[in-house]
Coordinates of C-alpha atoms in Angstrom, one line a residue:
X158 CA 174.2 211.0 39.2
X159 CA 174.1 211.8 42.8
X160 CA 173.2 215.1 42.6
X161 CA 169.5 216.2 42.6
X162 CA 169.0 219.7 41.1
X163 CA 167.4 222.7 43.4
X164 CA 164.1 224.0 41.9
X165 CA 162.1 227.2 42.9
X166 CA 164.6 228.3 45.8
X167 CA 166.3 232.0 46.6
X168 CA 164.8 235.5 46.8
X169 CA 166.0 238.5 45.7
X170 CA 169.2 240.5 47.6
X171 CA 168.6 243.8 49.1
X172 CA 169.7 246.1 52.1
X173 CA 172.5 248.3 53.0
X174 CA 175.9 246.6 55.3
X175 CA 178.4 248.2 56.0
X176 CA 182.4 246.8 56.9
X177 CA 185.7 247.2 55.2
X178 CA 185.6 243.7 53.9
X179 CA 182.6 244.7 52.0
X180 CA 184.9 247.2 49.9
X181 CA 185.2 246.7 46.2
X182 CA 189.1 245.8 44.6
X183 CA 189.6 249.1 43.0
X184 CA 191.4 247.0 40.3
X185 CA 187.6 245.5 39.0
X186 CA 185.9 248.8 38.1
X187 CA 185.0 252.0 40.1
X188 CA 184.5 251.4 43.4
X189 CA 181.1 253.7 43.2
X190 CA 179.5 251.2 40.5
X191 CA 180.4 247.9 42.4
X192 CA 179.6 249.1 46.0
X193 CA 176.1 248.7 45.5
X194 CA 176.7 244.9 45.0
X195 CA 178.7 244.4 48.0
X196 CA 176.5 246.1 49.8
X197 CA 174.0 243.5 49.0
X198 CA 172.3 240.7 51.3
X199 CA 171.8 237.5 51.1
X200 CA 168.2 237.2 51.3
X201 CA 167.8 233.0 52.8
X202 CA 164.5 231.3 52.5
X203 CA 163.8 227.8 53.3
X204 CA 164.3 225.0 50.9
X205 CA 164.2 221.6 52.4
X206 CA 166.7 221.5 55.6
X207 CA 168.7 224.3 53.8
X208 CA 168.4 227.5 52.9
X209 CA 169.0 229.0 49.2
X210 CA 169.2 233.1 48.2
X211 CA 169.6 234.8 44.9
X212 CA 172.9 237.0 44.4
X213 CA 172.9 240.0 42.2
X214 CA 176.2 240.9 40.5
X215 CA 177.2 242.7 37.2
X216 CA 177.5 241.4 33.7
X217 CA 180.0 243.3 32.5
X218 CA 182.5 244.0 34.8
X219 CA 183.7 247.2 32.9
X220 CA 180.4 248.4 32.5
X221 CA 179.2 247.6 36.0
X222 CA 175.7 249.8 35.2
X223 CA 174.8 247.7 32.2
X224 CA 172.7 245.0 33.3
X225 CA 173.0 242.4 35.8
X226 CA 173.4 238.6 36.7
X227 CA 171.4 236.5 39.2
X228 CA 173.3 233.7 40.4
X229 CA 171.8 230.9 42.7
X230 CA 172.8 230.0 46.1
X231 CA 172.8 227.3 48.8
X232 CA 173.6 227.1 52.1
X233 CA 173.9 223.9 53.8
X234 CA 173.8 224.9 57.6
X235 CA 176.4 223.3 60.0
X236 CA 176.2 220.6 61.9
X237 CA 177.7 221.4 64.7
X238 CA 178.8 225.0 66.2
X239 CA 180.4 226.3 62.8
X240 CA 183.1 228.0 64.3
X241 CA 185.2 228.4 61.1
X242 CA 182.2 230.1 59.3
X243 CA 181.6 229.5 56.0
X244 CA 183.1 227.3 53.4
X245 CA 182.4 228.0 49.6
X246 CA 182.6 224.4 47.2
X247 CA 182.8 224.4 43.7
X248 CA 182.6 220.7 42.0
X249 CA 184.3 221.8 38.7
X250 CA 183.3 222.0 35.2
X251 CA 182.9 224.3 33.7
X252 CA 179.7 223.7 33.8
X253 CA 179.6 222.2 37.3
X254 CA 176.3 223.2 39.6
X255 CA 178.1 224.4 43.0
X256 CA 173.8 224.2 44.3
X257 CA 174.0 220.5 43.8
X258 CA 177.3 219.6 45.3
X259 CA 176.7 221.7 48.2
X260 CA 173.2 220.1 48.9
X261 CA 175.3 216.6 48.5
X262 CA 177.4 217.6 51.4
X263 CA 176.7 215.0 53.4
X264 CA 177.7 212.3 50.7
X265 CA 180.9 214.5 49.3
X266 CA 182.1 216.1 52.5
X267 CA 183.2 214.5 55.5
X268 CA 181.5 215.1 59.4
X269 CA 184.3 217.2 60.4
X270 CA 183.5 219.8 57.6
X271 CA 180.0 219.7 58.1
X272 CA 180.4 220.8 61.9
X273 CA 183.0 223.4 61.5
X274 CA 181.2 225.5 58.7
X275 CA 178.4 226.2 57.0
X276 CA 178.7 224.8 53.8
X277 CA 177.9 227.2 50.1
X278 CA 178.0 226.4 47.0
X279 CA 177.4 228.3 43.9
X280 CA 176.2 228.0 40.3
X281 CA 178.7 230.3 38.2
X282 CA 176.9 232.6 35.8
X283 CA 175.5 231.1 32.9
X284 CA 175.4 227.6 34.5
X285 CA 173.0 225.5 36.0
X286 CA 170.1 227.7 37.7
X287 CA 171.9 230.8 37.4
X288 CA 170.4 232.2 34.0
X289 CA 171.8 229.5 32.4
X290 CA 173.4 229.5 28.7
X291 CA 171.5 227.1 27.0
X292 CA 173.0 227.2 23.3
X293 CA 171.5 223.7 22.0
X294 CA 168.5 221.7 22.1
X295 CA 168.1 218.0 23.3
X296 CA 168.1 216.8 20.4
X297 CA 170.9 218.7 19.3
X298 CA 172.9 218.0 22.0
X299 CA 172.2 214.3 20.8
X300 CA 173.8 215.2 17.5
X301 CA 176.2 216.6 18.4
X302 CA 177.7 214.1 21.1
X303 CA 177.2 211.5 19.0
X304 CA 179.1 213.0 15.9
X305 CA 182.7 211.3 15.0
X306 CA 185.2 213.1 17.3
X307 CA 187.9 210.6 15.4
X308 CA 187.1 211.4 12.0
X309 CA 189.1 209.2 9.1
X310 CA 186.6 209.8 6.3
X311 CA 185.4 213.2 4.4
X312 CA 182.1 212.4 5.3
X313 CA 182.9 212.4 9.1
X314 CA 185.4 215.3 8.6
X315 CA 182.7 217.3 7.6
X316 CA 180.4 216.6 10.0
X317 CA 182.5 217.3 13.0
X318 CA 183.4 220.3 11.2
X319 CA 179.9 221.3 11.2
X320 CA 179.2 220.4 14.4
X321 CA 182.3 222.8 15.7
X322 CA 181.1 225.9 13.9
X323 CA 177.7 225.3 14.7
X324 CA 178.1 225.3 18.2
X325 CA 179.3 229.3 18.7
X326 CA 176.9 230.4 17.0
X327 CA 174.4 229.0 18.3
X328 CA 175.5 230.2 22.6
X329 CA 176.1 233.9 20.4
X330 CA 172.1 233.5 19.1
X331 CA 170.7 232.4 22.5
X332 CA 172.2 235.2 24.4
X333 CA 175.1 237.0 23.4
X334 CA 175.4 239.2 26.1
X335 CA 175.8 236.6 28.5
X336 CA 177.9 234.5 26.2
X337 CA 180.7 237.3 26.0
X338 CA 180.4 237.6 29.7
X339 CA 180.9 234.3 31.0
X340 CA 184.6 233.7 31.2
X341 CA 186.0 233.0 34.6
X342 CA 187.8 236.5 35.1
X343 CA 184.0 237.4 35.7
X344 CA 183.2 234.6 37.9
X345 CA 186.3 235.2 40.2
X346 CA 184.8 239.1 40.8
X347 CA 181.2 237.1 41.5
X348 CA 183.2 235.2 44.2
X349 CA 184.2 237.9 46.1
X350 CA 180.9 239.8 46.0
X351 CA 179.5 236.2 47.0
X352 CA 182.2 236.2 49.9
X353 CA 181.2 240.2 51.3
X354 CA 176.6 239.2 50.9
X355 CA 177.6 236.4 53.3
X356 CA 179.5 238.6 55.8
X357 CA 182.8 237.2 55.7
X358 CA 185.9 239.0 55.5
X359 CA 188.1 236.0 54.1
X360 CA 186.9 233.7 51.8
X361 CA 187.3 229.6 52.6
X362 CA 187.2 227.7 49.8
X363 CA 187.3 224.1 48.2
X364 CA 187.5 223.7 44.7
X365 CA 187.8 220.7 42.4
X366 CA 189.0 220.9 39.1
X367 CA 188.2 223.7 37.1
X368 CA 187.0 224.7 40.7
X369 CA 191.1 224.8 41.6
X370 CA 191.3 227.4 38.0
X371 CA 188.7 229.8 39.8
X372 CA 190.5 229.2 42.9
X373 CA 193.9 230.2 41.8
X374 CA 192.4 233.4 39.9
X375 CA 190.7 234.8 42.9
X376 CA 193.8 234.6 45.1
X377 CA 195.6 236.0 42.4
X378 CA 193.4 239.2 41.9
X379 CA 192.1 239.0 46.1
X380 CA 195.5 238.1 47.4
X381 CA 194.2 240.2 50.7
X382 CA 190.7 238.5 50.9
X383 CA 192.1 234.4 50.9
X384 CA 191.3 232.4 53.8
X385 CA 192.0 229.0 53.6
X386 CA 191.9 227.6 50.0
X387 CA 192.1 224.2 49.2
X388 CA 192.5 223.3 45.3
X389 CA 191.8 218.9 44.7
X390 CA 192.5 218.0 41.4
X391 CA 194.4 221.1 40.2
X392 CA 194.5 223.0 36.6
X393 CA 197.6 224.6 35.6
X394 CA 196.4 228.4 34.6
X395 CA 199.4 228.7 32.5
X396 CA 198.6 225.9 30.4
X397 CA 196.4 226.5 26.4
X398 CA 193.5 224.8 25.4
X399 CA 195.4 222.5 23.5
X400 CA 198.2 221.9 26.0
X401 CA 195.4 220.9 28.3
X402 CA 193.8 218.5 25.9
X403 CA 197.1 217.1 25.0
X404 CA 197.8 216.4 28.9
X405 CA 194.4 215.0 29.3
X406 CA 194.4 212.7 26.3
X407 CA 197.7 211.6 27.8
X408 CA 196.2 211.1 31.2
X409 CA 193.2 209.3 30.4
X410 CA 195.6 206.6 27.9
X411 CA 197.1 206.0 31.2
X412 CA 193.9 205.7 33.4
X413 CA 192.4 203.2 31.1
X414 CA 195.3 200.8 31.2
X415 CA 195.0 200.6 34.6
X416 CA 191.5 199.9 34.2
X417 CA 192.4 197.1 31.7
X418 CA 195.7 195.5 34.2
X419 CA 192.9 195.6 36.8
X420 CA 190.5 193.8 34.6
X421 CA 192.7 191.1 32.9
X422 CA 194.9 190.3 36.2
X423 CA 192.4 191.0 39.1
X424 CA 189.1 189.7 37.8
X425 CA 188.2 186.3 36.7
X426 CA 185.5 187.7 34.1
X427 CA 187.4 190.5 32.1
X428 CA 185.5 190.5 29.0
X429 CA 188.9 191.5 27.1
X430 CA 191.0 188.4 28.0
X431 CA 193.9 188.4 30.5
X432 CA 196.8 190.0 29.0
X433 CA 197.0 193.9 29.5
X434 CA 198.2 194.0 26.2
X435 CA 196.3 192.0 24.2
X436 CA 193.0 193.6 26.5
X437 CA 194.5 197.1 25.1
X438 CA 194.3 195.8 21.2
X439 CA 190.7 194.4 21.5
X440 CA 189.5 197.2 22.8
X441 CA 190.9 199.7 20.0
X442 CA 189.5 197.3 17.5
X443 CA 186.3 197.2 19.4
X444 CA 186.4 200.6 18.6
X445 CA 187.2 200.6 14.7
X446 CA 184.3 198.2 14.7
X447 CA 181.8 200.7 16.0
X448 CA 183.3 203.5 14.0
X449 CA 182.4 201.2 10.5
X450 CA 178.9 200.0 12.0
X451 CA 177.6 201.6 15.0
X452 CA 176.1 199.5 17.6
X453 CA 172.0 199.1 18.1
X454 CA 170.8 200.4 21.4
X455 CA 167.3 200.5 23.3
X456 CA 166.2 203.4 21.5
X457 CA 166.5 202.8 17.5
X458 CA 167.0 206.4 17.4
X459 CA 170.6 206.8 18.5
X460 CA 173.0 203.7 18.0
X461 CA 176.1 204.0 19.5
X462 CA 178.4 205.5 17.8
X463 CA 182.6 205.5 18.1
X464 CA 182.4 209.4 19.7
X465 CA 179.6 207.7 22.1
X466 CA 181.8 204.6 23.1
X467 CA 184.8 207.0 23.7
X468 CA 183.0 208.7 25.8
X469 CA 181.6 205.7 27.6
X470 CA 185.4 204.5 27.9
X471 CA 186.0 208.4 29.7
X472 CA 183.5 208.5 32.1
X473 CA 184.3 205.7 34.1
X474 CA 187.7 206.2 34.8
X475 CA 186.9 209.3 36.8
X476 CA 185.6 207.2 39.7
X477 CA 187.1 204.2 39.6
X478 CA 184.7 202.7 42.4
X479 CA 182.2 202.7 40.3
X480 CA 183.1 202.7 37.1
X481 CA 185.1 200.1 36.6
X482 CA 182.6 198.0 37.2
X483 CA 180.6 200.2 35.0
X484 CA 183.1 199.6 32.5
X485 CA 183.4 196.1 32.5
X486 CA 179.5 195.1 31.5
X487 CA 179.5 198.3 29.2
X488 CA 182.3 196.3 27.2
X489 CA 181.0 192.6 27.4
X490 CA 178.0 193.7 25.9
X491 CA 179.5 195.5 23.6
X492 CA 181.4 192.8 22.4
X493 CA 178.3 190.9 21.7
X494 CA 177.0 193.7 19.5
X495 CA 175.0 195.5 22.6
X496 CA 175.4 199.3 22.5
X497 CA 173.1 199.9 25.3
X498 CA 175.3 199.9 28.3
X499 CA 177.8 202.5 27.0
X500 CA 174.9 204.7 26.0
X501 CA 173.8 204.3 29.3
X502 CA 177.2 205.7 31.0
X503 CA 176.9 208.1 28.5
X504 CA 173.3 209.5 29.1
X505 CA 173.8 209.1 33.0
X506 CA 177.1 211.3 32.9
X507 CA 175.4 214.0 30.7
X508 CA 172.3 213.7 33.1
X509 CA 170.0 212.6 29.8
X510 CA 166.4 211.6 30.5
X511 CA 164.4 209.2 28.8
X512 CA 162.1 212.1 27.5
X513 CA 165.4 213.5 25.5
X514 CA 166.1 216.6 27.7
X515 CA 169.3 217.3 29.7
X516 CA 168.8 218.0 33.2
X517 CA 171.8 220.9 32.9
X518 CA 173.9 222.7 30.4
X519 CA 176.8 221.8 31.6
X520 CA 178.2 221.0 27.5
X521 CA 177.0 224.6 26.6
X522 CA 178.8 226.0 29.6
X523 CA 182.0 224.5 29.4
X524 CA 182.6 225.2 25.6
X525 CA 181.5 228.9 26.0
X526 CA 183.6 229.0 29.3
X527 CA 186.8 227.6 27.7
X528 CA 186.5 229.2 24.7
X529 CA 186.5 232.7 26.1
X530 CA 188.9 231.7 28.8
X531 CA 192.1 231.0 26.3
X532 CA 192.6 232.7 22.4
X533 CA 194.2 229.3 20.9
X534 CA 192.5 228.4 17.9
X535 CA 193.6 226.1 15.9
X536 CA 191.8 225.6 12.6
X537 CA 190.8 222.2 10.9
X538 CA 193.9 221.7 9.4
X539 CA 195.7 222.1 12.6
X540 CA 193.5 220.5 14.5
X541 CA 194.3 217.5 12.0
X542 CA 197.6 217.6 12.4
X543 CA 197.3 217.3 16.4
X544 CA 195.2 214.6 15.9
X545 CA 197.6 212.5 14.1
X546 CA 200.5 213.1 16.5
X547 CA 198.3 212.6 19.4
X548 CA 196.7 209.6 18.0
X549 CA 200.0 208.1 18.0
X550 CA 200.8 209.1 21.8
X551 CA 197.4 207.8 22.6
X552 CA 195.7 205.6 20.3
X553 CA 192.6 205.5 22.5
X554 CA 191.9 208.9 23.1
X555 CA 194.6 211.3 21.3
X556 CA 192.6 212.0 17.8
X557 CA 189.2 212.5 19.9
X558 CA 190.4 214.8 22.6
X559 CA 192.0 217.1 19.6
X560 CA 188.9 217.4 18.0
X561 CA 187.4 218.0 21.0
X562 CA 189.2 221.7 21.0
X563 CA 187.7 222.5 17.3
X564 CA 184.5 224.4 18.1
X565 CA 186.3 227.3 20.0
X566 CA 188.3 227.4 15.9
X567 CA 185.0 228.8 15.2
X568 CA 184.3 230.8 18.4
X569 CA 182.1 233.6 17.5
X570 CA 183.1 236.2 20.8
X571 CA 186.7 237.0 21.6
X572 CA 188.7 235.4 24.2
X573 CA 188.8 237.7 27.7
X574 CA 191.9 236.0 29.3
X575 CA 195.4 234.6 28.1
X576 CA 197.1 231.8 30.0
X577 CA 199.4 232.9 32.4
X578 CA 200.9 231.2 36.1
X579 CA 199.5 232.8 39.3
X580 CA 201.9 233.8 42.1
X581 CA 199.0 235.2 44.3
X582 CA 202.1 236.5 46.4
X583 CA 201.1 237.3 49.8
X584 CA 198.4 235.1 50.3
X585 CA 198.7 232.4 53.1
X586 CA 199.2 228.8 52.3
X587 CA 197.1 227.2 49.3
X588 CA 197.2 223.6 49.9
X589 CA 197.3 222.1 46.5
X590 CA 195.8 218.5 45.9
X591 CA 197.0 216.1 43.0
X592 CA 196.3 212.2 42.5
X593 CA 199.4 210.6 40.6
X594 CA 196.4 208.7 38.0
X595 CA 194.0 211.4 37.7
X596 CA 193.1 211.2 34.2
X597 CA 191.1 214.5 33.8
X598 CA 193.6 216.9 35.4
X599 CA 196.6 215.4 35.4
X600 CA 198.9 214.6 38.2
X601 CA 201.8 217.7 36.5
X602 CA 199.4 220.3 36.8
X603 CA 199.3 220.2 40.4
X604 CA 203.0 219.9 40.8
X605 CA 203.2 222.8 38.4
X606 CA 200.2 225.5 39.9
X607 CA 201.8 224.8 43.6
X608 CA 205.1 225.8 42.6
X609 CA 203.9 228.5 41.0
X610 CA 202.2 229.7 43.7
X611 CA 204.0 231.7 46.2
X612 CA 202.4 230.3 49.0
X613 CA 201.3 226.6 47.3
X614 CA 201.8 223.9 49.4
X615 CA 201.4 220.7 47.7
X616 CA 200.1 217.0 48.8
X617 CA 200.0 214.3 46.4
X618 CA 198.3 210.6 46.7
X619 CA 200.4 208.5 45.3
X620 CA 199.2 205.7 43.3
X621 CA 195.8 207.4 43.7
X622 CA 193.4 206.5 41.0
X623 CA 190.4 208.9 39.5
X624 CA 189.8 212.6 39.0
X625 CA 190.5 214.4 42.8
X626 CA 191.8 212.7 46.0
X627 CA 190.0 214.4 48.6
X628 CA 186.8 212.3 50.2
X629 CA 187.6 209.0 47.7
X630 CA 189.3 206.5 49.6
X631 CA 192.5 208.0 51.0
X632 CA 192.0 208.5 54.9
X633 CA 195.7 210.2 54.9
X634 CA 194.5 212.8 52.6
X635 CA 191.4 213.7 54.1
X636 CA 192.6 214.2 57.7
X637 CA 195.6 216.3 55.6
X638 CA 192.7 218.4 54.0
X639 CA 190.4 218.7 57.5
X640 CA 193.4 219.5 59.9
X641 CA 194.2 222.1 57.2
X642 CA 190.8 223.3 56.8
X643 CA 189.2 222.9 60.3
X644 CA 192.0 224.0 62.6
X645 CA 194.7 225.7 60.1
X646 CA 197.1 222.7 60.4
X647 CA 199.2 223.4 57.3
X648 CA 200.9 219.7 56.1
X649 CA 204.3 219.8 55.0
X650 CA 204.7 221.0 51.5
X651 CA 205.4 217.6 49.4
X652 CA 203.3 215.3 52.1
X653 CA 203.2 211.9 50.3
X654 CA 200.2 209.9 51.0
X655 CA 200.3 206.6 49.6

């Protein structure tokens, strides 16, 4: 909600460069067919006090002469002399607009950053303002958050089931080309075109989240081409769809306990009472409530619905700041038969306006990301099956985060990767971030993509709550990441900060 998107900036790339880092990874295609994107650049205009560019790269990467990509670009100049050069962000996702966290540096980054480099960020292809996918409408998109993601009747099992196979098609329909296309495998080979148009023969990065996936990919396939990476919040590449839902729905039945001992022992007006366990039992029922009458709302339209409240429950807990607060007025006025609150979370996560339109496609993007990115399937029967051993693990969030995998049952386009760990042997040390309550990517992950890294080097904020340490509260991890970052300072690998 931060963020403010980047309209009518960037020009097209042109002109010859020449340098050996500007040389294409045989391994990616002929080097003849990619060496007229590296030899591409950047061309900057002006857009407010920064600068934004367009950057050409292929489709398809085995067919490098069959069409192109134009992906957008900011630049956020440094503040101070910029010694380190530049420093490519990416938020997350998929789906996540690298333009609008970069033009937030100021808010997400910390001084020290901002003087040391230039600051670029990215939208991936298909995402955001670079030719996005856009596979449903608003209202659409209306439908289908809204529909049951906890089915328990027919009626609601066919719906979701609907939903699911509805959703492939329609990102096949709108542009199949693209949507075949859009995996990550593609987006790492975009990064390191990205790295030679702005004259750098290393690439520094920071990635979040599915940012650290992208991260751990390109120093896999550009072992010789990492500078100094930094990966917050980290994603296990050798980890399914499903084995990444199943961590999250774990994750996130952690993360909201803590939100509920924080409400019922540290604040005077928890809405659920003041026993942690008792807080835990109204708030499923809450829930069953919704699921047999839905909740009015401002807009007669859309009630709230149990997929909705879920949602509203998930949000939160990945800024904990915030959103606990959030939290605790969505649920008081829920209990008094007031859906409105949660819809809110849920329209100002999804970046909803009043009119009905999204501001991004970030829903499109991420199911036609992950879809293409891992070949598990399950079909409805399986998925019902994980959703009753789930549901028992976590009875908040289990059954909705195994649903949650069903559309990609129905994928149209084939997957383009499999899961596998990284070694990115030879690189030079990856300093991996994990919070021990990070409910989106889970604390394990991190522990598990830093050993398997050859080089990984892992810090950990203990007792840390919410999705990624870096710039949230912790002054030991950010002078970790900085030192690390802005004068190669590498911490010790298994640096506790508490």
């Amino acid at each position: 909600a931060l963020l403010v998107p980047v309209a009518g900036c960037g020009l097209s790339v042109g002109g010859p460069a020449t340098g050996s880092f500007r040389t294409p990874d045989s391994r990616n295609a002929p080097e003849a067919a990619l060496q007229q994107f590296y030899d591409q650049q950047l061309q900057w205009r002006q857009c407010g006090d920064n600068q934004c560019a367009k950057l050409t790269v292929p489709m398809d990467y085995a067919n490098p002469t069959a069409g192109t990509v134009q992906l957008a670009v900011l630049k956020v100049p440094s503040t101070g002399n910029g010694r380190n050069g530049t420093l490519v962000v990416n938020p997350g996702g998929p789906g996540g607009s690298g333009v609008e966290y970069a033009q937030a540096a100021d808010r997400v980054l910390t001084p020290d950053l901002l003087k040391a480099y230039d600051i670029v960020g990215f939208d991936p292809r298909g995402v955001g303002a670079s030719d996005p996918l856009k596979c449903l409408t608003g209202a659409q998109l209306d439908q289908f958050l809204a529909t049951d993601g906890s089915p328990d009747t027919p009626a609601e099992t066919a719906a979701i089931d609907s939903e699911s196979r509805d959703l492939g098609a329609r990102c096949q329909a709108a542009d199949a080309t693209l949507a075949a296309n859009i995996g990550s495998t593609s987006v790492v080979k975009d990064m390191d075109i990205l790295r030679a148009a702005l004259d750098q023969p290393q690439l520094n990065y920071l990635g979040f989240s599915y940012g650290t996936y992208l991260g751990a990919l390109y120093a896999d396939e550009f072992v010789g081409r990492v500078g100094r990476f930094v990966l917050d919040g980290a994603i296990d590449p050798a980890l399914s769809n499903t084995e990444l839902s199943h961590g999250q729905a774990l994750a996130f039945e952690v993360a909201l306990q803590r939100y509920l001992d924080d409400c019922t022992t540290q604040q005077s007006s928890c809405p659920l009472g003041s026993d942690p366990a008792v807080a835990k039992q109204r708030l499923l029922d809450l829930l069953a409530a919704i699921d047999a009458q839905p909740l009015p709302t401002s807009d007669p339209q859309r009630p709230l619905t149990q997929a909705l409240a879920l949602s509203a429950l998930i949000y939160p807990l990945y800024q904990p700041s915030m959103g606990w607060p959030l939290l605790t007025r969505a649920i008081t006025a829920a209990l008094k038969g007031d859906g409105a609150p949660m819809l809110e979370i849920v329209d100002t996560f999804n970046e909803r306006s009043a009119d009905g339109t999204y501001a991004n496609n970030g829903t499109d993007a991420l199911y036609a990301v992950n879809c293409v990115d891992r070949p598990d399937r399950p079909d409805l029967q399986q998925t019902q099956q994980l959703a009753a051993t789930w549901g028992q693990e976590a009875p908040a969030f289990g059954a909705f985060l195994a649903y949650g995998n069903l559309p990609c049952s129905y994928w149209p386009l084939p997957a383009t990767d499999t899961p596998s760990a990284v070694r990115a042997e030879g690189a030079p040390p990856i300093l991996v971030v994990g919070t021990q309550y990070d409910p989106a990517t889970p604390y394990p992950w991190a522990q598990a993509l830093a050993d398997e890294l050859a080089s990984g080097v892992l810090l950990t904020w203990q007792d840390g709550d919410g999705h990624t340490a870096y710039n949230n509260g912790s002054t030991c991890i950010d002078t970790a990441v900085d030192d690390f970052l802005v004068d190669g300072v590498v911490p010790p690998d298994g640096k506790v900060c508490r």
